[in-house]
Coordinates of C-alpha atoms in Angstrom, one line a residue:
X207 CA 23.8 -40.0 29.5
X208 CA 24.3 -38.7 26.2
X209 CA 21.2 -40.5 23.6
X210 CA 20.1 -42.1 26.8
X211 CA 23.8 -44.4 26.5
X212 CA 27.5 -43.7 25.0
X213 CA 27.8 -46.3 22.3
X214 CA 31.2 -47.8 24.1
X215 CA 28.9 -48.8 27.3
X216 CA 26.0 -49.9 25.1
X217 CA 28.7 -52.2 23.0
X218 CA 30.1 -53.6 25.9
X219 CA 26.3 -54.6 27.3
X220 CA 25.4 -56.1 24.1
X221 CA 29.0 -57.7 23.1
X222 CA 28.7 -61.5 22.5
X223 CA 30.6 -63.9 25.0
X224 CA 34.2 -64.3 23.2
X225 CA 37.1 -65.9 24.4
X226 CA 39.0 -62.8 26.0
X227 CA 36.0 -63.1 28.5
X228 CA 37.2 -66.5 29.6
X229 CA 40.5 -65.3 29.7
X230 CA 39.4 -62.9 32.3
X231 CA 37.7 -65.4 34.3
X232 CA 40.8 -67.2 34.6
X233 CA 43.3 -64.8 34.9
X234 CA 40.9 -62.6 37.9
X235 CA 40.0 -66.3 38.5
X236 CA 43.8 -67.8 39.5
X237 CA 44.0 -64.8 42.1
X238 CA 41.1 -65.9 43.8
X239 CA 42.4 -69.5 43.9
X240 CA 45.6 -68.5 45.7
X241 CA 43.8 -65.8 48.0
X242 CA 41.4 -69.5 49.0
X243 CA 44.2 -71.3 49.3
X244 CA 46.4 -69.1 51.1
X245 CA 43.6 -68.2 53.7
X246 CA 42.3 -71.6 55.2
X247 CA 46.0 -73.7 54.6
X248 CA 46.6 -72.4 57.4
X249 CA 43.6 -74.0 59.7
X250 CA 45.2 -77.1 57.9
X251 CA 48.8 -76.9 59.2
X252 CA 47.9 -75.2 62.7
X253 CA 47.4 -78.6 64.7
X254 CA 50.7 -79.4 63.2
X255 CA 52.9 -75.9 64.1
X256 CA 51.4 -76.9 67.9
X257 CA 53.1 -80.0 67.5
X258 CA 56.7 -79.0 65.9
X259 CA 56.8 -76.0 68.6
X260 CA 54.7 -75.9 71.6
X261 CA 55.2 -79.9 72.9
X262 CA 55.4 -79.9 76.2
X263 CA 57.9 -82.8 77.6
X264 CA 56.3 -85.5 79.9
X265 CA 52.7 -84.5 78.5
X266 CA 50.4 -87.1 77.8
X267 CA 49.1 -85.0 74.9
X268 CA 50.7 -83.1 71.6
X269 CA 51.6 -79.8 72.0
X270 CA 49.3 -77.4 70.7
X271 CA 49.2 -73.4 69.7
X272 CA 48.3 -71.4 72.5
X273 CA 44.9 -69.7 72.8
X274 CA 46.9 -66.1 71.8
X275 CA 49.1 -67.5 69.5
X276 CA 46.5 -69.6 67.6
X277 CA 44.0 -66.7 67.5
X278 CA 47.0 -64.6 66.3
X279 CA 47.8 -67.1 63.0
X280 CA 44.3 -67.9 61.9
X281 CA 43.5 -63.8 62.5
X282 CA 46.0 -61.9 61.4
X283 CA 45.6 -62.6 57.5
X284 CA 42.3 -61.1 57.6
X285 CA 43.0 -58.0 59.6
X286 CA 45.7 -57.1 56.4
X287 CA 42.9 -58.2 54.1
X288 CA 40.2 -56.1 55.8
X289 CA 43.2 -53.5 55.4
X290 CA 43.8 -54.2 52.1
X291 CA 40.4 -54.0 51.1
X292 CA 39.8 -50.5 52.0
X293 CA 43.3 -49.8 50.8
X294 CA 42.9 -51.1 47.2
X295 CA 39.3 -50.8 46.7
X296 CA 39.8 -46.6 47.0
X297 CA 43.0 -46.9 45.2
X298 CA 41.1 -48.9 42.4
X299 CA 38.4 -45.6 42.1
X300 CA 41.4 -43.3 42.4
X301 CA 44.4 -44.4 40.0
X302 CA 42.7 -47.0 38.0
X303 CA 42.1 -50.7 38.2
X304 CA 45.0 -52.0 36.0
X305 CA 47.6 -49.7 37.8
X306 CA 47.3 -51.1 41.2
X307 CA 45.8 -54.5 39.8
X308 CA 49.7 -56.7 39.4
X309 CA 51.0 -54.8 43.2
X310 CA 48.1 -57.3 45.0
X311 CA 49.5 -60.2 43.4
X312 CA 53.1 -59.5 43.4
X313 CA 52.6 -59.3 46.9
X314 CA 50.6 -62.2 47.5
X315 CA 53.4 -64.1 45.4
X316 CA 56.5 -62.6 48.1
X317 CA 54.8 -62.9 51.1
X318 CA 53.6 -66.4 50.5
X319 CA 57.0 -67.5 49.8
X320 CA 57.9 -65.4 52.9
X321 CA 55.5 -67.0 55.4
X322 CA 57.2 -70.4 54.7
X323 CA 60.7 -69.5 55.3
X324 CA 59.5 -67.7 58.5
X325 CA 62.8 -67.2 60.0
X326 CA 64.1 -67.9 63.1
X327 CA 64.7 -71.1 65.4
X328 CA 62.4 -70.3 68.4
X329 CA 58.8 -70.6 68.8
X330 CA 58.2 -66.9 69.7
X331 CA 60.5 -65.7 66.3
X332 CA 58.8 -68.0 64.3
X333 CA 55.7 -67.5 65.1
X334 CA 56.3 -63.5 64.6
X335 CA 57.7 -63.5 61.0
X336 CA 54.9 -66.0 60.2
X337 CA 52.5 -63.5 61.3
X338 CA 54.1 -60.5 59.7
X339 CA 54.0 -61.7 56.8
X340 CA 50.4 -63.2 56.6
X341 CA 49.5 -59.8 57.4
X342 CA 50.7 -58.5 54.4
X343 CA 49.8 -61.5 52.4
X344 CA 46.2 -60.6 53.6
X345 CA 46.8 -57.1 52.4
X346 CA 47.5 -58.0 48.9
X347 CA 44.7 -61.0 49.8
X348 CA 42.4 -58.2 50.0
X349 CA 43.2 -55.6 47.7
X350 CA 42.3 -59.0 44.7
X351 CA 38.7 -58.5 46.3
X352 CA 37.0 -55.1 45.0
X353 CA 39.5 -55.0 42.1
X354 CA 38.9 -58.3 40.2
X355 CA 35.3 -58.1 40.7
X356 CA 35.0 -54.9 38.9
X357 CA 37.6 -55.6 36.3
X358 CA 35.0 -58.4 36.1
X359 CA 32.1 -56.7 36.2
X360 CA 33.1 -53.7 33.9
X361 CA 34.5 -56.1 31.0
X362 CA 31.1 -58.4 31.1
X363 CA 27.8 -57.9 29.3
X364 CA 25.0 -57.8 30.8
X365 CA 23.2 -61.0 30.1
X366 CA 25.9 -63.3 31.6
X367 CA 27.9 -60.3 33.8
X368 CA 26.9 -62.4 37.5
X369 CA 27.7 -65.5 36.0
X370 CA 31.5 -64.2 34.6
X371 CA 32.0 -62.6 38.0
X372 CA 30.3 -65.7 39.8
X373 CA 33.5 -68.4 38.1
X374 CA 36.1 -65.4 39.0
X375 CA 34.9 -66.2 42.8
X376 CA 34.0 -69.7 42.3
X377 CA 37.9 -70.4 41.7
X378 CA 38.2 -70.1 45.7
X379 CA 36.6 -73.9 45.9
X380 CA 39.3 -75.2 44.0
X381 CA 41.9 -73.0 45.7
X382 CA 40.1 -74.8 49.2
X383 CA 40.4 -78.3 47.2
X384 CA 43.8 -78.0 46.5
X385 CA 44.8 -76.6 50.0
X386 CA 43.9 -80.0 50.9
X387 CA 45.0 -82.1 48.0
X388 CA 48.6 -80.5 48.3
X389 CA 48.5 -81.1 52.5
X390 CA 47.5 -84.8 51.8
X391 CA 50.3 -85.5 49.0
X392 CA 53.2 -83.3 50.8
X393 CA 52.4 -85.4 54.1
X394 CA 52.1 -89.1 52.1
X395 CA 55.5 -88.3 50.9
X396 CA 56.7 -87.3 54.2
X397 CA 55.6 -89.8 56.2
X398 CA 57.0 -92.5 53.5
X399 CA 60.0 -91.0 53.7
X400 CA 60.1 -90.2 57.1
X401 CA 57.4 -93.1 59.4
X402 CA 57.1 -92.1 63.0
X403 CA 55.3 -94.1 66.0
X404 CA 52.5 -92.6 67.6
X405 CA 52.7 -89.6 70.1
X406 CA 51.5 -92.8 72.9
X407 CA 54.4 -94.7 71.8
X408 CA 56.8 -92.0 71.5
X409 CA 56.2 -88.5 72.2
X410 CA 59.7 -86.8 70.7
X411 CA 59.8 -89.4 68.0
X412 CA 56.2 -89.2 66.8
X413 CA 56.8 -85.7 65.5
X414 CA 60.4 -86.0 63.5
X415 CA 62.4 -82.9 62.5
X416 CA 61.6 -83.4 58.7
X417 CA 57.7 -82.4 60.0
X418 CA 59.3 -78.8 60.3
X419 CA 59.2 -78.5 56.3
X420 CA 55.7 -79.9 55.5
X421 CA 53.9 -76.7 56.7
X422 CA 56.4 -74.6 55.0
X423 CA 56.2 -76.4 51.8
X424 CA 52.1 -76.1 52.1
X425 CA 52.4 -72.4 53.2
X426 CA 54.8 -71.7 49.7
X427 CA 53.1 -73.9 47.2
X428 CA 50.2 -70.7 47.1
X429 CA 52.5 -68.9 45.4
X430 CA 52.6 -71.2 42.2
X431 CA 49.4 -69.9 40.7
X432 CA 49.8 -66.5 41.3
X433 CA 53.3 -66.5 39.8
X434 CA 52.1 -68.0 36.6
X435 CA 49.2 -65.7 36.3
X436 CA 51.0 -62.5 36.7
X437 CA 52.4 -61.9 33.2
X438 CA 48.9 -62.1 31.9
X439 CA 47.4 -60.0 34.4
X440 CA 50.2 -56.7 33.6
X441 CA 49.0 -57.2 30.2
X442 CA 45.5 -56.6 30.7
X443 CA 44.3 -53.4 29.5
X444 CA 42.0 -50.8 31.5
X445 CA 38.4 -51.5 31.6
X446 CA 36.5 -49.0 29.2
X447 CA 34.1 -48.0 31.6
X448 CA 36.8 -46.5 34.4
X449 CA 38.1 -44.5 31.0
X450 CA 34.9 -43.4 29.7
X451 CA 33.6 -42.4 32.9
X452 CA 36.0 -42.0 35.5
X453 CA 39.0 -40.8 33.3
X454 CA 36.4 -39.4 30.5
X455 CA 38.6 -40.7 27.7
X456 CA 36.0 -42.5 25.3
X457 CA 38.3 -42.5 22.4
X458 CA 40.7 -44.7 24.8
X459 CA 37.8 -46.5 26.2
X460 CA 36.8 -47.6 22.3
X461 CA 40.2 -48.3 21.4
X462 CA 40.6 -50.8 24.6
X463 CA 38.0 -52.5 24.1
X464 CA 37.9 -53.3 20.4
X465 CA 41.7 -54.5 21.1
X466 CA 40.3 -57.5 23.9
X467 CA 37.0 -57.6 22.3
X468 CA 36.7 -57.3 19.0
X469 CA 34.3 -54.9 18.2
X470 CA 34.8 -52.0 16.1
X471 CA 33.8 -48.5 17.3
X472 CA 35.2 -45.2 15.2
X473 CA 36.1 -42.2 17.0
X474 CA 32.9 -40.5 16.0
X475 CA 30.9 -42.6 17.3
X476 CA 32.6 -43.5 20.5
X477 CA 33.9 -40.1 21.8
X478 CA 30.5 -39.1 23.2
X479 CA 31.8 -36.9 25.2
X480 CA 33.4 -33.9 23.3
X481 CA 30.1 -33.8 21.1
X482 CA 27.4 -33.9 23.8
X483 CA 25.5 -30.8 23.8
X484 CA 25.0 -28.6 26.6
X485 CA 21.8 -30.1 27.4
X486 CA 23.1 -33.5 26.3
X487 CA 25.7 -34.9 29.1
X488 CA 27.0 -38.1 29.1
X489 CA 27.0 -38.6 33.2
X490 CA 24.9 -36.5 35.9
X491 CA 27.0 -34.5 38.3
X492 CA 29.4 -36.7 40.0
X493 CA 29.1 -37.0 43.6
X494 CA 31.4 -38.4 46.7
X495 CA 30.9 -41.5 49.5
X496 CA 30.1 -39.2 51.9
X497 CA 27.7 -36.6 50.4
X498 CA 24.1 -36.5 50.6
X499 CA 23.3 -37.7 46.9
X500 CA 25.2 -41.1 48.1
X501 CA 23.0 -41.3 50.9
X502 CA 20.0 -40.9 49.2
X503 CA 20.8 -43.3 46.3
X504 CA 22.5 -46.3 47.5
X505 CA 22.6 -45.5 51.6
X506 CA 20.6 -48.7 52.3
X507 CA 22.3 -50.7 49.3
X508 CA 25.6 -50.3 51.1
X509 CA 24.3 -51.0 54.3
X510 CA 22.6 -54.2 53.0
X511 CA 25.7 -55.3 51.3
X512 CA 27.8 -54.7 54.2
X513 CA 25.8 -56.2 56.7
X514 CA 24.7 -59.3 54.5
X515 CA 28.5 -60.3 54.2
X516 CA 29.6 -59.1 57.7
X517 CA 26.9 -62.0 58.8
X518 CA 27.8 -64.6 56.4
X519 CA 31.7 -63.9 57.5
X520 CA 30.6 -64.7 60.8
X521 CA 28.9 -68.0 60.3
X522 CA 31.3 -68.8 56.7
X523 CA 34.6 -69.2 58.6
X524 CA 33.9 -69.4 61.8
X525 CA 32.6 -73.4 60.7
X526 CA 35.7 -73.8 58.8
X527 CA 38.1 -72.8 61.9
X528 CA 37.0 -75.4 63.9
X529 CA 35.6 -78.0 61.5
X530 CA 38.3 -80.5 62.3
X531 CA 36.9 -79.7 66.0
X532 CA 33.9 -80.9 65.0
X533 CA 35.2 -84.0 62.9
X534 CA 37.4 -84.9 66.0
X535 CA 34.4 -84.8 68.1
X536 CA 32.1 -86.9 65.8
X537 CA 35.4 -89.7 65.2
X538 CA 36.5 -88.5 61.9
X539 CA 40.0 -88.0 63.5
X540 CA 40.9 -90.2 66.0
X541 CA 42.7 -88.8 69.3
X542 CA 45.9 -86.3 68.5
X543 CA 47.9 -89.0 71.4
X544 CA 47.0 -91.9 68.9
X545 CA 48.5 -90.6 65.7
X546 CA 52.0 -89.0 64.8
X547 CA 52.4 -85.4 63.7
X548 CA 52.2 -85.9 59.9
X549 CA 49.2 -88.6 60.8
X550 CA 47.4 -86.0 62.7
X551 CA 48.0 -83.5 59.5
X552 CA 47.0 -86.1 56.5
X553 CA 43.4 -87.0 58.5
X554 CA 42.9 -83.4 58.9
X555 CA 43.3 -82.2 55.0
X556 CA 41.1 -85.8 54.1
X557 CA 38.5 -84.7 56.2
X558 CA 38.8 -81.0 54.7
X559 CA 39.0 -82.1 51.2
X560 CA 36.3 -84.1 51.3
X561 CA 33.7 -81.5 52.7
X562 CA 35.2 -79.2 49.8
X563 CA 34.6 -81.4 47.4
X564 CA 31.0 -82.5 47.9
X565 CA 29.7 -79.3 49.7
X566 CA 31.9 -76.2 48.9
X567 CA 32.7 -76.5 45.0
X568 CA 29.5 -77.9 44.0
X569 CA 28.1 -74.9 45.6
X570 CA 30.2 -72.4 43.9
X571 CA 29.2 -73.9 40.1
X572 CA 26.0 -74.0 41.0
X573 CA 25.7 -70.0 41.5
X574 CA 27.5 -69.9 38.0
X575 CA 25.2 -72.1 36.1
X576 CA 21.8 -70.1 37.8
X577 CA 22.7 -66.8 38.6
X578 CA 21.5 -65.3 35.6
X579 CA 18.4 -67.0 35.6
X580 CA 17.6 -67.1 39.3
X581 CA 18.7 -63.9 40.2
X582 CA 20.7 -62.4 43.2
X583 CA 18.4 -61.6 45.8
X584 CA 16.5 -64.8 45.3
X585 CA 20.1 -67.2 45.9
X586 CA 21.3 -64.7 48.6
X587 CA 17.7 -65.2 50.5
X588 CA 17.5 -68.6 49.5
X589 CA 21.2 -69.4 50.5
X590 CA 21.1 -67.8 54.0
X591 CA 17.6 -69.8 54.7
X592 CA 18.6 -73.1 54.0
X593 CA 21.8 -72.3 55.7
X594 CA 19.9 -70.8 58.9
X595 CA 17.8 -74.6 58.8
X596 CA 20.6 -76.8 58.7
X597 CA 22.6 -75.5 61.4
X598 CA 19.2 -75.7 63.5
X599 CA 18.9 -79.5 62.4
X600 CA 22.2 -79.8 63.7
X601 CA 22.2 -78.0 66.7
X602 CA 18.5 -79.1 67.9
X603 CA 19.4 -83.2 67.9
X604 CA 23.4 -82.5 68.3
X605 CA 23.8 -85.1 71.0
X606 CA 22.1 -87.7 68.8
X607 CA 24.6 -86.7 66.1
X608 CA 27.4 -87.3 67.7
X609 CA 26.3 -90.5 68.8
X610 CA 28.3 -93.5 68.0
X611 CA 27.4 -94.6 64.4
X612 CA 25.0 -91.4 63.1
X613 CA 28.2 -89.1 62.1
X614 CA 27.4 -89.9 58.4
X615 CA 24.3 -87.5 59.1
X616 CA 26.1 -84.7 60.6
X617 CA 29.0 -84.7 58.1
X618 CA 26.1 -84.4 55.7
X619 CA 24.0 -82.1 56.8
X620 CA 27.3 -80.3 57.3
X621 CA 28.3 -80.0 53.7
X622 CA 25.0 -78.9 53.0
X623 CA 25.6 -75.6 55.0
X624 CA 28.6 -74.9 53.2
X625 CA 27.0 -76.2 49.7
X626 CA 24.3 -73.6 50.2
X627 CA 26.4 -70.9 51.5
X628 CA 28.5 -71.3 48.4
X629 CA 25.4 -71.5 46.0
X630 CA 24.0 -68.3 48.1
X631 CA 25.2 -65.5 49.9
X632 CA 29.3 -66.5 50.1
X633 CA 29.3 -66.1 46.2
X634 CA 26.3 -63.2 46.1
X635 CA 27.8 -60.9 48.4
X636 CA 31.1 -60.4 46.0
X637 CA 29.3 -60.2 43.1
X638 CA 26.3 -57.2 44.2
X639 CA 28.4 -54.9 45.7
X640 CA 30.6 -54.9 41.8
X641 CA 27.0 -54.5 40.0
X642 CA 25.4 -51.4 42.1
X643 CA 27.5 -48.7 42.5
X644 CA 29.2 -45.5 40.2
X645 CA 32.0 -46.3 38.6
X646 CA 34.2 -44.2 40.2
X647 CA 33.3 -45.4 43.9
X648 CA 32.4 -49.0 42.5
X649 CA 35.9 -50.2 44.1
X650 CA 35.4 -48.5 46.9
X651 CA 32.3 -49.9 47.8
X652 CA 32.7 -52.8 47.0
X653 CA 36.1 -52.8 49.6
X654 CA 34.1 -51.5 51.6
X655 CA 31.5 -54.4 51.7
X656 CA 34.1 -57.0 51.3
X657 CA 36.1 -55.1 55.0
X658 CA 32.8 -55.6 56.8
X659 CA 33.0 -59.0 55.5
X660 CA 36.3 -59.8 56.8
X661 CA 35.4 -57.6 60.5
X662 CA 32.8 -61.2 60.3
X663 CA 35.8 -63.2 59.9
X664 CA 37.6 -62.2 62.7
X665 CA 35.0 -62.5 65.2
X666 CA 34.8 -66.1 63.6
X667 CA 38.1 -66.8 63.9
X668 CA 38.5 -65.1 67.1
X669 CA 35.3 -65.7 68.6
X670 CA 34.7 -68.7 67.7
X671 CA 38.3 -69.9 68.8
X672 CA 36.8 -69.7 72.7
X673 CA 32.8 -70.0 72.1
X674 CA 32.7 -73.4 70.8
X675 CA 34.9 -74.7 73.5
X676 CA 32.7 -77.1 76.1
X677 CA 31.2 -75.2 78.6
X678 CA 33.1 -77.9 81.2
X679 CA 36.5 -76.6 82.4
X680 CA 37.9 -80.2 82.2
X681 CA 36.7 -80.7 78.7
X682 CA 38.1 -77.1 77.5
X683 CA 41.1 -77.1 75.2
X684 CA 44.5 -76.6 76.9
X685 CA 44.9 -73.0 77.9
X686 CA 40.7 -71.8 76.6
X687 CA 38.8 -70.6 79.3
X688 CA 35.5 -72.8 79.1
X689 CA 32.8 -71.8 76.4
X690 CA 29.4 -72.3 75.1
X691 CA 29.8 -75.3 73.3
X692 CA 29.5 -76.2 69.6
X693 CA 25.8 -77.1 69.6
X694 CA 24.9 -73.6 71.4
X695 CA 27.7 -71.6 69.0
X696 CA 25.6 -73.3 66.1
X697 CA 22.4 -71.7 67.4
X698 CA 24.7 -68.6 67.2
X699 CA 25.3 -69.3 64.1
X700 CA 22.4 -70.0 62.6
X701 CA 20.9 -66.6 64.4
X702 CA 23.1 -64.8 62.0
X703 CA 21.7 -66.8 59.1
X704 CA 18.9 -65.6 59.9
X705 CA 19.4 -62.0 60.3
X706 CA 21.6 -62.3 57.1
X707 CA 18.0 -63.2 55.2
X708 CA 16.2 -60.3 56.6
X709 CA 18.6 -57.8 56.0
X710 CA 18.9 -59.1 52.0
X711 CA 15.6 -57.1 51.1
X712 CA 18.3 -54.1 51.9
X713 CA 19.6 -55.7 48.2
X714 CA 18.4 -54.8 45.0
X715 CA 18.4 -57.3 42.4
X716 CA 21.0 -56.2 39.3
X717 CA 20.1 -59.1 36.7
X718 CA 19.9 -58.2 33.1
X719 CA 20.5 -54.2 33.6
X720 CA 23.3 -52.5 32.4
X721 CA 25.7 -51.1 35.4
X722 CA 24.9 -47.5 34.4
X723 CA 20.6 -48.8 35.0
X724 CA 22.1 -50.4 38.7
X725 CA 24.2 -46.8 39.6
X726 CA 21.9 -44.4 38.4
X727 CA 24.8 -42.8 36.8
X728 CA 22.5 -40.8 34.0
X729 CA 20.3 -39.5 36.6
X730 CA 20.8 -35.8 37.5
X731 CA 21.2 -35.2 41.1
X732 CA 18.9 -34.0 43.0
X733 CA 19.6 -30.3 44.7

C-alpha cells in the first residue's frame, strides 16, 4: 500500500469504539435474530403440522410428517440459504455491500409472512407453498450471512473487530430463545382458549381446528424484527474499505466514514490513490478466486474455513433436529398419545427454550467477551474438543443415561455441547472467513465458507432424519426405514468434532491485525 497504509484504512483500525458501532451490531445483529429464529421454528412446529394434517383415523398414535415430507420442511430452507450464500456473497464483491444488503431482508420479511399463510386446504398444497417459500426465505436467510459479517468486519477496528462481529452472530441465541418463548406463549393462549382431551381420550378432538393457526402465527411472528430493522439498514452507508479498494474512491471512502464515525479526514490526506507514485501503489495487482495467486495465498485458508464449518454444520443441527427425539426418549416429553396437539407443541418449545437458555446463549456471549483476548484458533480448537468429549460421555454410558432418574445428567452434559459449540467453532467459523480474505472476494469467500456450512446442514437434517432412528424395525418411527441409533449417530457426531479440530490448524489466527495484514492485499504478486 501506499506509506505502507492509506490513512482511511489506518483511521478505521485505530478509530475508538463509538456508538454507530453498536448501532451496527444491532442493526446486522436483528437480521441474524430473525435468520435463528426463522431456521429452527420450524423443528418447533413440525410434530404439530403431523398432527393438523397427516392423522390417520383409527390410529392409536398422532399423525406425524412423513419421512419425505418432514426431510423436505426441515431441508429446504437451507438448500435456498446454501443458494443464497453463493448468490449474495459474489453479489456483495461485485455491486457492493449496501446495494444488495436491504433485498435479503426484504425477502426474509415476505416470505416469512408467506410461509404462514401457505395456501391451500390439502396436505399435499400446503405442504408445497410452505416449502416454496422457505426456500426463498432461506435465500434471503443466506445472502444476511457473508454480507453482515463483512459490513461488520469492514466498519470495526481492529482491537475489538471479532468481538463486534462475534454480538452480530451472537443475536442468533436470542433469535433461538425467542423461537421458543413465542411457541410457549402462542400455545398457552391457545390452549386457554381452546382446552382439548388427550389424543387417548379423543383422537379428532385432541387436536382442534384453532391448532391450524398456532404454527402459522409462529412461522409469521419472524418477520417482526426484520421489519423494524429495515429502515435503518437502507440507511447505512457503504463500508469505506469496499470504496477505497474495491471501487478505488478514497475521497468517498473518507467522506463515509467521518459521516458514521466521526473522524475527520481531508481530501489530501485520504485520496491516496490519485497521488501514489509510480512506485508507490496503494494495492498489489488484484487477482481472481480461481487464479493461481489465490491458490497460493489463502488455498488452505479456504479449505480450512470451509471444511471446519461444513463439520460443525453436520454435528450443530443435526442435535437440534432431533433434540426433542432425544428429550422424548430420556422423559422430558411424555408420549405424543398422552398429550393434545397444542400439549405436545408447548412441552416441546419448554424443553427447547430451556437448552437455549442455559447452553446456547451463554455460549454465544462468551465468544464476545474473549474473543479478543483468546483468539480464534484457540476457541475454534478448544470449542470443537470439548464438543468431540461430551458427545463421547454421552454416547459411551448412553444406556445409563437414559435410565430412569439420571436424565438431569444427559440434559446437562447436553447443553454443554451446544454451550461450547456456541463459545467455539459455531460463532468462529462466521467470523474468520470475514477477517482473511481481499476485499473484493471477502463476500465471496466468506459465502463460500458459510454454503459448505449449510451442505453440513443438510446432511444433518437429512441424514440425521433416518440415522438416529433405532436400529429395531419395531422401534423405528412411522414410515423410517430402521437406523443406527442415537447413541451410535453421537459417535458420528462426535467423529466430526474431531476432525473439525484437526482441520482448524488449516486457520490462521486474525486477532489484533488489520484486514489488509490478514489478506495480504499490499503484497505484490508473485509472477
Amino acid at each position: 500500500m501506499a506509506r505502507e497504509q492509506m490513512l482511511v484504512l489506518s483511521a478505521l483500525d485505530s478509530a475508538k469504539t463509538q456508538w454507530y458501532h453498536f448501532t451496527a451490531i444491532v442493526i446486522a445483529g436483528m437480521g441474524f435474530f430473525t435468520d435463528a429464529y426463522d431456521l429452527f421454528c420450524i423443528s418447533l412446529v413440525t410434530k404439530l403440522i403431523g398432527r393438523v394434517y397427516y392423522t390417520v383415523e383409527g390410529s392409536p398414535k398422532p399423525g406425524t410428517l412423513p419421512p419425505d415430507v418432514s426431510a423436505a420442511v426441515n431441508g429446504v430452507a437451507f438448500v435456498g440459504t446454501l443458494t443464497g450464500q453463493l448468490f449474495f456473497g459474489w453479489l456483495g464483491d461485485k455491486v457492493g455491500r449496501k446495494s444488495v444488503y436491504g433485498m435479503t431482508l426484504l425477502l426474509m420479511i415476505i416470505c416469512s409472512v408467506a410461509s404462514g399463510l401457505s395456501f391451500g386446504h390439502t396436505p399435499t398444497s400446503v405442504m408445497s407453498t410452505l416449502c416454496f417459500f422457505r426456500f426463498w426465505l432461506g435465500f434471503g436467510i443466506g445472502g444476511d450471512y457473508p454480507l453482515s459479517a463483512t459490513i461488520m468486519s469492514e466498519y470495526a477496528n481492529k482491537r475489538t473487530r471479532g468481538a463486534f462481529i462475534a454480538a452480530v452472530f451472537a443475536m442468533q441465541g436470542f433469535g433461538i430463545l425467542a423461537g421458543g418463548a413465542v411457541a410457549i406463549g402462542v400455545t398457552a393462549l391457545f390452549k386457554t382458549k381452546y382446552p382439548a382431551p388427550t389424543y387417548a381420550a379423543d383422537p379428532v378432538a385432541s387436536t382442534p381446528p384453532e391448532a391450524d393457526y398456532v404454527w402459522r402465527i409462529i412461522l409469521m411472528f419472524g418477520a417482526l424484527p426484520a421489519a423494524l430493522t429495515f429502515y435503518w439498514r437502507m440507511k447505512m452507508p457503504e463500508t469505506a474499505r469496499y470504496t477505497a479498494i474495491v471501487a478505488r474512491n478514497a475521497e468517498r471512502a473518507a467522506a463515509d466514514m467521518s459521516k458514521v464515525l466521526q473522524v475527520k479526514i481531508t481530501t489530501e490526506e485520504a485520496d491516496v490513490m490519485s497521488s501514489a507514485g509510480p512506485n508507490d501503489k496503494p494495492f498489489a495487482k488484484p487477482f481472481g478466486l480461481f487464479s493461481s495467486e489465490f491458490a497460493r495465498r489463502h488455498g488452505f485458508h479456504l479449505l480450512g474455513t470451509t471444511s471446519t464449518w461444513l463439520l460443525l454444520d453436520i454435528a450443530y443441527y443435526s442435535q437440534n433436529l432431533f433434540q426433542k427425539d432425544i428429550f422424548s426418549a430420556i422423559g422430558w416429553i411424555p408420549a405424543a398419545q398422552t398429550m393434545s396437539a397444542l400439549d405436545e407443541l408447548y412441552h416441546i418449545a419448554r424443553a427447547q427454550t430451556l437448552i437455549a437458555l442455559c447452553g446456547t446463549v451463554p455460549g454465544y456471549w462468551f465468544t464476545v467477551a474473549l474473543i479478543d483476548v483468546v483468539g480464534r484458533f484457540k476457541i475454534q480448537a478448544m470449542g470443537f474438543f470439548m464438543m468431540t468429549a461430551f458427545m463421547l460421555s454421552l454416547a459411551v454410558p448412553y444406556e445409563h443415561w437414559t435410565a430412569k432418574g439420571n436424565q438431569i445428567g444427559f440434559v446437562v452434559l447436553y447443553a454443554l455441547t451446544f454451550f461450547f459449540a456456541n463459545f467455539g467453532p459455531n460463532a468462529t467459523t462466521f467470523i474468520v472467513p470475514a477477517e482473511i480474505y481481499p476485499a473484493r472476494l471477502r463476500s465471496t469467500c466468506h459465502g463460500i465458507s458459510a454454503a459448505s456450512g449449510k451442505v453440513g446442514a443438510i446432511v444433518g437434517s437429512f441424514g440425521f432424519l433416518y440415522l438416529a432412528q433405532s436400529p429395531d424395525p419395531a422401534k423405528a418411527a412411522h414410515g423410517y426405514p430402521p437406523g443406527i441409533g442415537v447413541r451410535n449417530s453421537l459417535f458420528a457426531l462426535a467423529g466430526c468434532s474431531l476432525l473439525g479440530f484437526l482441520l482448524t490448524f488449516l486457520v490462521p489466527e486474525p486477532k489484533g491485525k488489520s484486514l489488509e495484514e490478514m489478506s495480504r492485499e499490499n503484497e505484490d504478486a508473485q509472477p
